[in-house]
Coordinates of C-alpha atoms in Angstrom, one line a residue:
X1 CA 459.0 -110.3 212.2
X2 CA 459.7 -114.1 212.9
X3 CA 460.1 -114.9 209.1
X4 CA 462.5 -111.8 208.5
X5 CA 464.7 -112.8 211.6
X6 CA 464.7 -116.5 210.0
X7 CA 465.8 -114.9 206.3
X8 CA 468.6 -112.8 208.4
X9 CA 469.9 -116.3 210.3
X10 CA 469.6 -118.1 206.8
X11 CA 472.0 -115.4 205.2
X12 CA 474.4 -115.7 207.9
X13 CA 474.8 -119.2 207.9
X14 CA 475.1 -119.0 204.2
X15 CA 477.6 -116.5 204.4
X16 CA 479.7 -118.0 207.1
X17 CA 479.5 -121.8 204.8
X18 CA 481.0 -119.8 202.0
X19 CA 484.1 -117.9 203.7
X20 CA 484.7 -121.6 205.1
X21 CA 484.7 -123.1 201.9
X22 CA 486.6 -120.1 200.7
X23 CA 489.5 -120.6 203.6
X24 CA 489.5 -124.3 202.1
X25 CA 490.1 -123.6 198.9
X26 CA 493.1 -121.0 199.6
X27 CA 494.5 -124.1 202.2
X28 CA 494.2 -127.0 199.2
X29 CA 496.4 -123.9 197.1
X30 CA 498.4 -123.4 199.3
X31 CA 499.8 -126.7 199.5
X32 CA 499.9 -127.3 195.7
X33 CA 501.7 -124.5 195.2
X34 CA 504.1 -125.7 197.8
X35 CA 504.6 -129.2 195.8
X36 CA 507.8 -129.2 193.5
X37 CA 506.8 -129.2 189.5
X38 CA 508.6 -131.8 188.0
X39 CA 508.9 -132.1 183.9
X40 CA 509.5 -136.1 184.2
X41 CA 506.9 -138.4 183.0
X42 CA 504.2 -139.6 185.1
X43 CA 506.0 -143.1 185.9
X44 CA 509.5 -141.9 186.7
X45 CA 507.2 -139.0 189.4
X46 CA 505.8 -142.0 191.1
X47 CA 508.8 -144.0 191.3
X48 CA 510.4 -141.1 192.5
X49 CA 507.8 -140.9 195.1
X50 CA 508.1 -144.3 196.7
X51 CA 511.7 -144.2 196.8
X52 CA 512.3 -141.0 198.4
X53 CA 511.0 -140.3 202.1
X54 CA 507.6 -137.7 202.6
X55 CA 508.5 -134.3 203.4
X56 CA 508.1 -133.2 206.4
X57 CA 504.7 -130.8 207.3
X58 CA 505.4 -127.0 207.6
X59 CA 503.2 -125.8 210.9
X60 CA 503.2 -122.1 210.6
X61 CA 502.0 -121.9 207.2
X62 CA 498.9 -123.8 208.7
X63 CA 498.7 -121.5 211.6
X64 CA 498.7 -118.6 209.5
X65 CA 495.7 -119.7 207.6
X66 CA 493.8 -120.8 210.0
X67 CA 494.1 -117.2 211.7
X68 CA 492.9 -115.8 208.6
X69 CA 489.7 -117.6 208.5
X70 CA 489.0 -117.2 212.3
X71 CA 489.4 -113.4 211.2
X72 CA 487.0 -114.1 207.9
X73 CA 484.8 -115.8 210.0
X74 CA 484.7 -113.1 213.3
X75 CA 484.0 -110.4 210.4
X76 CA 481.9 -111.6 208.6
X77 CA 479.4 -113.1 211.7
X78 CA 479.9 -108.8 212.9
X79 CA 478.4 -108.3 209.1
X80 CA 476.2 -109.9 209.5
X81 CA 475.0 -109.3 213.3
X82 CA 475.4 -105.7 212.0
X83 CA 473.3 -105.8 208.9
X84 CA 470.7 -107.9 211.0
X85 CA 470.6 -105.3 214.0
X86 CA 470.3 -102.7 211.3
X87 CA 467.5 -104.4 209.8
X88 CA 465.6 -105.1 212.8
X89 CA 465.8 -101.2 213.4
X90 CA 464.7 -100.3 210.0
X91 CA 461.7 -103.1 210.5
X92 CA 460.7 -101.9 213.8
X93 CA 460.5 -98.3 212.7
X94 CA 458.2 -99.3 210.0
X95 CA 456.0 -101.1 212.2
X96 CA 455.5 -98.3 214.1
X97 CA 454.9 -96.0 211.2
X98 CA 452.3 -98.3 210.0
X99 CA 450.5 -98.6 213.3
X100 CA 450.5 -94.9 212.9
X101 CA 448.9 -95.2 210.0
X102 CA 446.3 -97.8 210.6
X103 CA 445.3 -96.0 213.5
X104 CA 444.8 -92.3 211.6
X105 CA 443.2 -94.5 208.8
X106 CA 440.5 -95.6 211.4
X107 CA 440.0 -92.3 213.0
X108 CA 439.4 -91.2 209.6
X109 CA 437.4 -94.0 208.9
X110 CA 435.3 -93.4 211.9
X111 CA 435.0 -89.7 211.2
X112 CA 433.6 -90.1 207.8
X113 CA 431.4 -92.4 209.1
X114 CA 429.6 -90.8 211.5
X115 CA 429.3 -87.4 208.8
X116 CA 428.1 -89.6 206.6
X117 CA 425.3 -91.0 208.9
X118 CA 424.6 -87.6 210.5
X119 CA 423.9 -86.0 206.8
X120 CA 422.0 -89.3 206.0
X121 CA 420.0 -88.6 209.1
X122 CA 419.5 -85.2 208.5
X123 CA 418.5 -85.5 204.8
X124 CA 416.2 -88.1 205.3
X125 CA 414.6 -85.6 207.7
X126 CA 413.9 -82.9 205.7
X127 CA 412.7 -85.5 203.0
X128 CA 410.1 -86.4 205.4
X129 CA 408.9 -82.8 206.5
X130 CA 409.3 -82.1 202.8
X131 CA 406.5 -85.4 202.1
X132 CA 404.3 -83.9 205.1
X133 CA 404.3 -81.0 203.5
X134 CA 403.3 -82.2 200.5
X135 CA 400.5 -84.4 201.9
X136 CA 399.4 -81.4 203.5
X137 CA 399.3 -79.4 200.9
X138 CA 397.9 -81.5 198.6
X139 CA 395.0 -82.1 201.2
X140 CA 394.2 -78.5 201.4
X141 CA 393.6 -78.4 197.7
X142 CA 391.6 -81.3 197.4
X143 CA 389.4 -79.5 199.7
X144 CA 389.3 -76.3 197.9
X145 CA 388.1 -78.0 195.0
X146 CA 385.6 -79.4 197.0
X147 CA 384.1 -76.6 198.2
X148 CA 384.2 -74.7 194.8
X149 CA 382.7 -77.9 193.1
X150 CA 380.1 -76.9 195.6
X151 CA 379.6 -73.8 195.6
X152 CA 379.8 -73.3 191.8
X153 CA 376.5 -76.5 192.2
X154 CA 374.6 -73.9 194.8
X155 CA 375.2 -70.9 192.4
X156 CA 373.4 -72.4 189.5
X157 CA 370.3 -71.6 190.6
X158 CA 371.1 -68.2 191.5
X159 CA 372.9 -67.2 188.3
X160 CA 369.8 -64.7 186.4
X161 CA 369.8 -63.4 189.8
X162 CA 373.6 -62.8 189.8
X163 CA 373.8 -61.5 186.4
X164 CA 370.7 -59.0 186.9
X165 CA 373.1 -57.4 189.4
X166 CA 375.9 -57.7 187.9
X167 CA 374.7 -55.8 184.8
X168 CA 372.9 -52.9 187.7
X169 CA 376.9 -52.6 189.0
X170 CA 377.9 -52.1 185.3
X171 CA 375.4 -49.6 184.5
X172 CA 376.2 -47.6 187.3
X173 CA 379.7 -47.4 186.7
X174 CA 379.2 -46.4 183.4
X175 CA 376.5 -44.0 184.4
X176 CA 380.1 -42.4 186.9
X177 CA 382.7 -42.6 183.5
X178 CA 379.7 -40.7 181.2
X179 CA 379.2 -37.6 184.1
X180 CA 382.8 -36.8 185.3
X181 CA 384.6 -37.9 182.0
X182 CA 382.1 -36.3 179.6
X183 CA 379.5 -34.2 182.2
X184 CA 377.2 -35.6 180.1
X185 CA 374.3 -35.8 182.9
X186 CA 371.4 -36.5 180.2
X187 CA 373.4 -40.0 179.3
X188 CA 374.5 -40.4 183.0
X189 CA 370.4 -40.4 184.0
X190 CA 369.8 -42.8 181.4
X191 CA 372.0 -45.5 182.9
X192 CA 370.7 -44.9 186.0
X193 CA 367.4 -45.6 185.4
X194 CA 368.3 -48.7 183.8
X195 CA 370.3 -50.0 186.7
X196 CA 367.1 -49.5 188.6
X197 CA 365.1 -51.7 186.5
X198 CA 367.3 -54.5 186.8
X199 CA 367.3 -54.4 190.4
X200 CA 364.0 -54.0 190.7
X201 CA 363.1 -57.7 188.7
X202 CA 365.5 -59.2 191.2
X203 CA 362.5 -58.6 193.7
X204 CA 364.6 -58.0 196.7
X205 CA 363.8 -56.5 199.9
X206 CA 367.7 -55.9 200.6
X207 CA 368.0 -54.1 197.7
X208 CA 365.7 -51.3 199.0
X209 CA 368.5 -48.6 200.5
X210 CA 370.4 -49.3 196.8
X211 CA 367.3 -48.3 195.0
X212 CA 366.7 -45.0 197.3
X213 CA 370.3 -44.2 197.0
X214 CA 369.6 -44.4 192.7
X215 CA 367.1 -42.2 193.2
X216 CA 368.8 -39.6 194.8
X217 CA 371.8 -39.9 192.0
X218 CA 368.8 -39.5 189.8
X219 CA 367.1 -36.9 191.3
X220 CA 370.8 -34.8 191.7
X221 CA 371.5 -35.3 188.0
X222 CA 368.4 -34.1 186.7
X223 CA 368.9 -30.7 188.5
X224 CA 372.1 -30.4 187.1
X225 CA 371.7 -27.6 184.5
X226 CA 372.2 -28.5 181.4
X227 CA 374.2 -27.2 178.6
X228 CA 373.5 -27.5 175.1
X229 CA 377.2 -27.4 174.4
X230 CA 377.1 -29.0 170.5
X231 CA 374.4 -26.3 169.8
X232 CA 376.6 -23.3 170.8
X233 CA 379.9 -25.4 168.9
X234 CA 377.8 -25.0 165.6
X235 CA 376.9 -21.5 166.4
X236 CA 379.9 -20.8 166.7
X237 CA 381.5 -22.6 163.8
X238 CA 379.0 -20.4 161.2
X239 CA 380.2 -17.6 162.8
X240 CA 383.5 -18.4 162.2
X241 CA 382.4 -18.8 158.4
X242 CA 380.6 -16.3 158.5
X243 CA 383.1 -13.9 158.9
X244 CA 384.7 -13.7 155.4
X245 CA 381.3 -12.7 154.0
X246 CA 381.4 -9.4 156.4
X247 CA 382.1 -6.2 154.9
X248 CA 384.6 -3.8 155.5
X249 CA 383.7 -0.2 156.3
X250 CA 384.7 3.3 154.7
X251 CA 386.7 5.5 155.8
X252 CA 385.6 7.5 158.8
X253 CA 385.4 11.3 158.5
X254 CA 384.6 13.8 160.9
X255 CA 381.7 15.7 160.8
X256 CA 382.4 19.3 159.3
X257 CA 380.9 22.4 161.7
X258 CA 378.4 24.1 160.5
X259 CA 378.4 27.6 158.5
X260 CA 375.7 29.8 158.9
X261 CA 374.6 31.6 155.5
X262 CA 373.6 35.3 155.0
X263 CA 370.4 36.1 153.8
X264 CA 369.5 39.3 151.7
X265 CA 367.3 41.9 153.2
X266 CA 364.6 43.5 151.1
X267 CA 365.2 46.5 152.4
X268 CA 366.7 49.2 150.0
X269 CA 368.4 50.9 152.5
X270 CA 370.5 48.0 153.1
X271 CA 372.0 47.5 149.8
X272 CA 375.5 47.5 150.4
X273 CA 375.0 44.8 153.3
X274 CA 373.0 42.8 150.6
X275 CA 376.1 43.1 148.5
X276 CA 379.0 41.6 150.6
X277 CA 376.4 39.1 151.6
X278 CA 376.1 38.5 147.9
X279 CA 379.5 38.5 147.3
X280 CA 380.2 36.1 150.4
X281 CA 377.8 33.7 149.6
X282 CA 379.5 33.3 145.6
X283 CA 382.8 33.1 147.2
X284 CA 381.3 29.9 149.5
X285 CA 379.7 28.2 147.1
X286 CA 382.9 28.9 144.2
X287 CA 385.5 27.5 146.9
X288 CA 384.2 25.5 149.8
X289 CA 386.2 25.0 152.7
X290 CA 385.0 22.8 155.8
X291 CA 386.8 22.5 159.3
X292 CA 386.5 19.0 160.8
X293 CA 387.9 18.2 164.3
X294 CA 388.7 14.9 165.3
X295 CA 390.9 12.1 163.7
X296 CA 390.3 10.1 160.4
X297 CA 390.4 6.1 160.5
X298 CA 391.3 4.9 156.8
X299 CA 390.4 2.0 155.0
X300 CA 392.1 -1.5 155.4
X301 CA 394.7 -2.9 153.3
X302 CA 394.1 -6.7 151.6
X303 CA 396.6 -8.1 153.9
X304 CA 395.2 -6.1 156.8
X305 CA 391.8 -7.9 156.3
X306 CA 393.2 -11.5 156.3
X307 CA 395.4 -10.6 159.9
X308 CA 391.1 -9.6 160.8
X309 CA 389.1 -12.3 159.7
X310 CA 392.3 -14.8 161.6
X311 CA 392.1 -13.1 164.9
X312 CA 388.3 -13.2 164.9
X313 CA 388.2 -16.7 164.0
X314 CA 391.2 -17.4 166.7
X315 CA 388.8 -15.7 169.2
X316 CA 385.5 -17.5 167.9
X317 CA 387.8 -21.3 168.3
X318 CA 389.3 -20.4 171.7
X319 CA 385.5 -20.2 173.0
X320 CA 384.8 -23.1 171.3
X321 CA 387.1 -24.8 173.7
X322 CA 386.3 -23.0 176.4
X323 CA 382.9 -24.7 176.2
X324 CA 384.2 -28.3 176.1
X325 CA 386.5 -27.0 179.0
X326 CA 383.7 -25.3 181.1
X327 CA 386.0 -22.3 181.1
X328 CA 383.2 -19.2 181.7
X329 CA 385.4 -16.1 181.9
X330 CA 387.5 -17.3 179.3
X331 CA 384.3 -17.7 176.7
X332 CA 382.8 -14.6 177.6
X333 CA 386.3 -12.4 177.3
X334 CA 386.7 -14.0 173.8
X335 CA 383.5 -13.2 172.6
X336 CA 383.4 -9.6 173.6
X337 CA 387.1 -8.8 172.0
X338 CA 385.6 -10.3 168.5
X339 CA 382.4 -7.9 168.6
X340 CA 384.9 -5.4 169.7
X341 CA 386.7 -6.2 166.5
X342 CA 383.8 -6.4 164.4
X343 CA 382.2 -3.5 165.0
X344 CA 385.6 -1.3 164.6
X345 CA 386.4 -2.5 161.1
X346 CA 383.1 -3.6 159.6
X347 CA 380.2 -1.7 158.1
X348 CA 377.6 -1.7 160.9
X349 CA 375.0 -0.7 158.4
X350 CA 375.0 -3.7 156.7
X351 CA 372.6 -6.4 158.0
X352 CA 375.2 -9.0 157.9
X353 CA 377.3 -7.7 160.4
X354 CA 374.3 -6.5 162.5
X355 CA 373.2 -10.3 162.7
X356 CA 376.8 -10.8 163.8
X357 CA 376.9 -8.9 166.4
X358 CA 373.7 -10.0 167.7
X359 CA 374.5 -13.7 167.7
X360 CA 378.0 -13.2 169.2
X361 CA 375.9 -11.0 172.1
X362 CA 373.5 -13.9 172.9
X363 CA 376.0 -16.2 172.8
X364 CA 378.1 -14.4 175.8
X365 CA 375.1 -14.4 177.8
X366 CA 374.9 -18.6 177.5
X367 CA 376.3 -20.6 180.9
X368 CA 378.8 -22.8 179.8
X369 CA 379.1 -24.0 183.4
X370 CA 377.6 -26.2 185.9
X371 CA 378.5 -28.0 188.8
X372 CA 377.8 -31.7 189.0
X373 CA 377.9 -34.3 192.1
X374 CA 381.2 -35.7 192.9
X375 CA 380.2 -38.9 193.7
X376 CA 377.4 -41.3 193.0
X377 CA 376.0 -42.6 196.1
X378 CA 374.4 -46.4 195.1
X379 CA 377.6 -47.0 193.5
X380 CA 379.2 -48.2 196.8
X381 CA 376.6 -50.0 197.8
X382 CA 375.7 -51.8 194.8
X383 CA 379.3 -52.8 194.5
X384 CA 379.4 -54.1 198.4
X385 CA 376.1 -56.1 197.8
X386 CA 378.0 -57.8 195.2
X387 CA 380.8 -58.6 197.5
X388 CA 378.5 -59.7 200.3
X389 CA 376.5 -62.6 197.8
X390 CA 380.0 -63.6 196.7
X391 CA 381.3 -64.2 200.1
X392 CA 378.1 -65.9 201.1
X393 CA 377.9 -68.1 198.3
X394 CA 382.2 -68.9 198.3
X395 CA 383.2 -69.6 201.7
X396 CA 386.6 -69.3 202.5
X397 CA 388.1 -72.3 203.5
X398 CA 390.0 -72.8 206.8
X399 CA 393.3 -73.8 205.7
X400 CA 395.6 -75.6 207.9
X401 CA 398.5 -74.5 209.5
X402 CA 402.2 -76.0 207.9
X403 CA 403.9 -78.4 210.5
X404 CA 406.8 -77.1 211.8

């Protein structure tokens, strides 16, 4: 402020030097212009000079000038007080603005400041819980591999043991797949008797109520009744070839009724009886008519006999399924409508389709079904030993809560 008000006095001064020198000027015009020109030579000017008298001064020419300076002077000092007041305004305006200023600039300053140090804080927090964490964590896992190192060093001593039950457990679940899968009980009894030999080297007392609980599966399986189901699928399958090699029967007629015959007396008396009887019998034996009663069944046809053999075979295949299905009704019912079949269009006098229809008639009096345990009772238990030795020999580790 003190420097500019210096700089304003300096261009005053300056200014008011200059319209002084200025007024100076027009005065030293002035009076040369008031001077008479003369075209004589320099010497005849000066001897002019010193003989004629000095004019006399003119005194409101120099008033006139003088009140134009003072004027020069008064306005040009209001200029200048003028431009100085207005730049004193202008300065103190800007002063202001830039206090303004400096002071938002600090409040911002001091804003972003304490953000700055509150996120810094605050990060540096959660990098620490974050580390704790970490350590935590890390601690947690160290000991789990401790303990495993440990327990997998206690289990191997016990592994034949292990693996002896292990193997009973696989057995038996097998033995489970083979009965409901397959109902093959025979196969089923097989693996369970060879899960009880493994558990019995492992020499256990615990494993007594497994072993009864085998034995019963056993026992339950074996009274199961069995069915020889690939022996009654052959059967059936050479009956099913069997049946192109059948032959067809003849046509069916009905029995004629019987005549009864005349017989000739000896008797002469009775001649003319004898006669027509005579006669009658000729005319029987020239022409012979027969009534039948009832209805005739005619051969087959070629074609007719393929559509036969098919739906026997059709018949023969579906109780083929029905024995791999355990369907009973279904077997029998399919059996019967290909005798039924069999015995309408093939020659019953022929040995082949008498064995035919004896095989088909023992094979509808076989059981196809049988009903089988639904569940296998050392199966649970077996598998909960094995859960039991695991969690025995692998403890669970107490793990630590997270800090909060």
């Amino acid at each position: 402020m003190t420097d500019k008000k210096t700089n304003n006095e300096t261009s005053a001064d300056n200014k008011q030097s200059a319209v002084s020198k200025t007024t100076d000027k027009q005065g030293q015009s002035s009076a040369k212009a008031q001077a008479p020109e003369t075209s004589a030579p320099k010497e005849t000017a000066a001897k002019a000079k010193a003989s004629q008298p000095a004019p006399a001064p003119q005194p409101a020419e120099k008033q006139s000038g003088s009140k134009m300076g003072a004027i020069a002077i008064a306005l040009v000092i209001a200029l200048g007080a003028g431009l100085y007041y207005h730049g004193h305004q202008q300065t103190q305006a800007q002063n202001a603005k830039m206090a303004e200023l400096q002071q938002q600039l600090a409040g911002v300053k001091s804003n972003l400041t304490s953000s700055i140090a509150a996120t810094k804080q605050e990060t540096l927090s959660q990098v620490e819980k974050s580390l704790q964490r970490t350590d935590v964590s890390i601690s947690q896992q160290g000991k789990s591999i401790t303990g495993l190192q440990m327990a997998l060093s206690e289990m191997k001593g016990r592994r034949p043991n292990d693996w002896l039950l292990a193997e009973a457990d696989y057995l038996v679940k097998m033995a489970g797949r083979k009965l409901w899968l397959e109902h093959d009980t025979a196969s089923a009894t097989i693996l369970l008797e060879s899960a009880d030999h493994r558990i019995a080297e492992l020499n256990d007392p615990s494993m007594t109520p497994i072993r009864e609980a085998m034995h019963s599966d056993i026992t339950a399986l074996k009274a199961v009744a069995r069915v020889d189901r690939d022996g009654l699928v052959l059967r059936l399958t050479s009956l099913q070839e069997a049946v192109a090699t059948l032959p067809l029967a003849n046509a069916i007629v009905p029995e004629a009724t019987a005549t009864e015959s005349g017989t000739v007396s000896t008797s002469v008396d009775d001649w003319k009886e004898n006669l027509k009887t005579s006669l009658k019998n000729f005319s029987e034996h020239f022409v012979t008519y027969r009534t039948r009663d009832g209805s005739v069944i005619p051969l087959l046809s070629p074609k007719q006999d393929f559509y036969l053999q098919e739906n026997i075979k059709s018949k023969l295949e579906t109780a083929i399924k029905s024995v791999y299905r355990e369907q009973g009704e279904l077997y029998t019912k399919s059996l019967m409508m290909a005798k039924e079949w069999a015995e309408q269009f093939y020659d019953m006098e022929d040995p082949a389709a008498q064995s035919f229809i004896s095989t088909l008639d023992k094979l509808a009096q076989e059981n196809i079904e049988a009903s089988y345990p639904s569940t296998l009772k050392s199966q649970p238990l077996i598998t909960n030993a094995i859960s039991e030795r695991l969690r025995q020999q692998v403890k669970p580790l107490s793990t630590e809560e997270n800090p909060a």
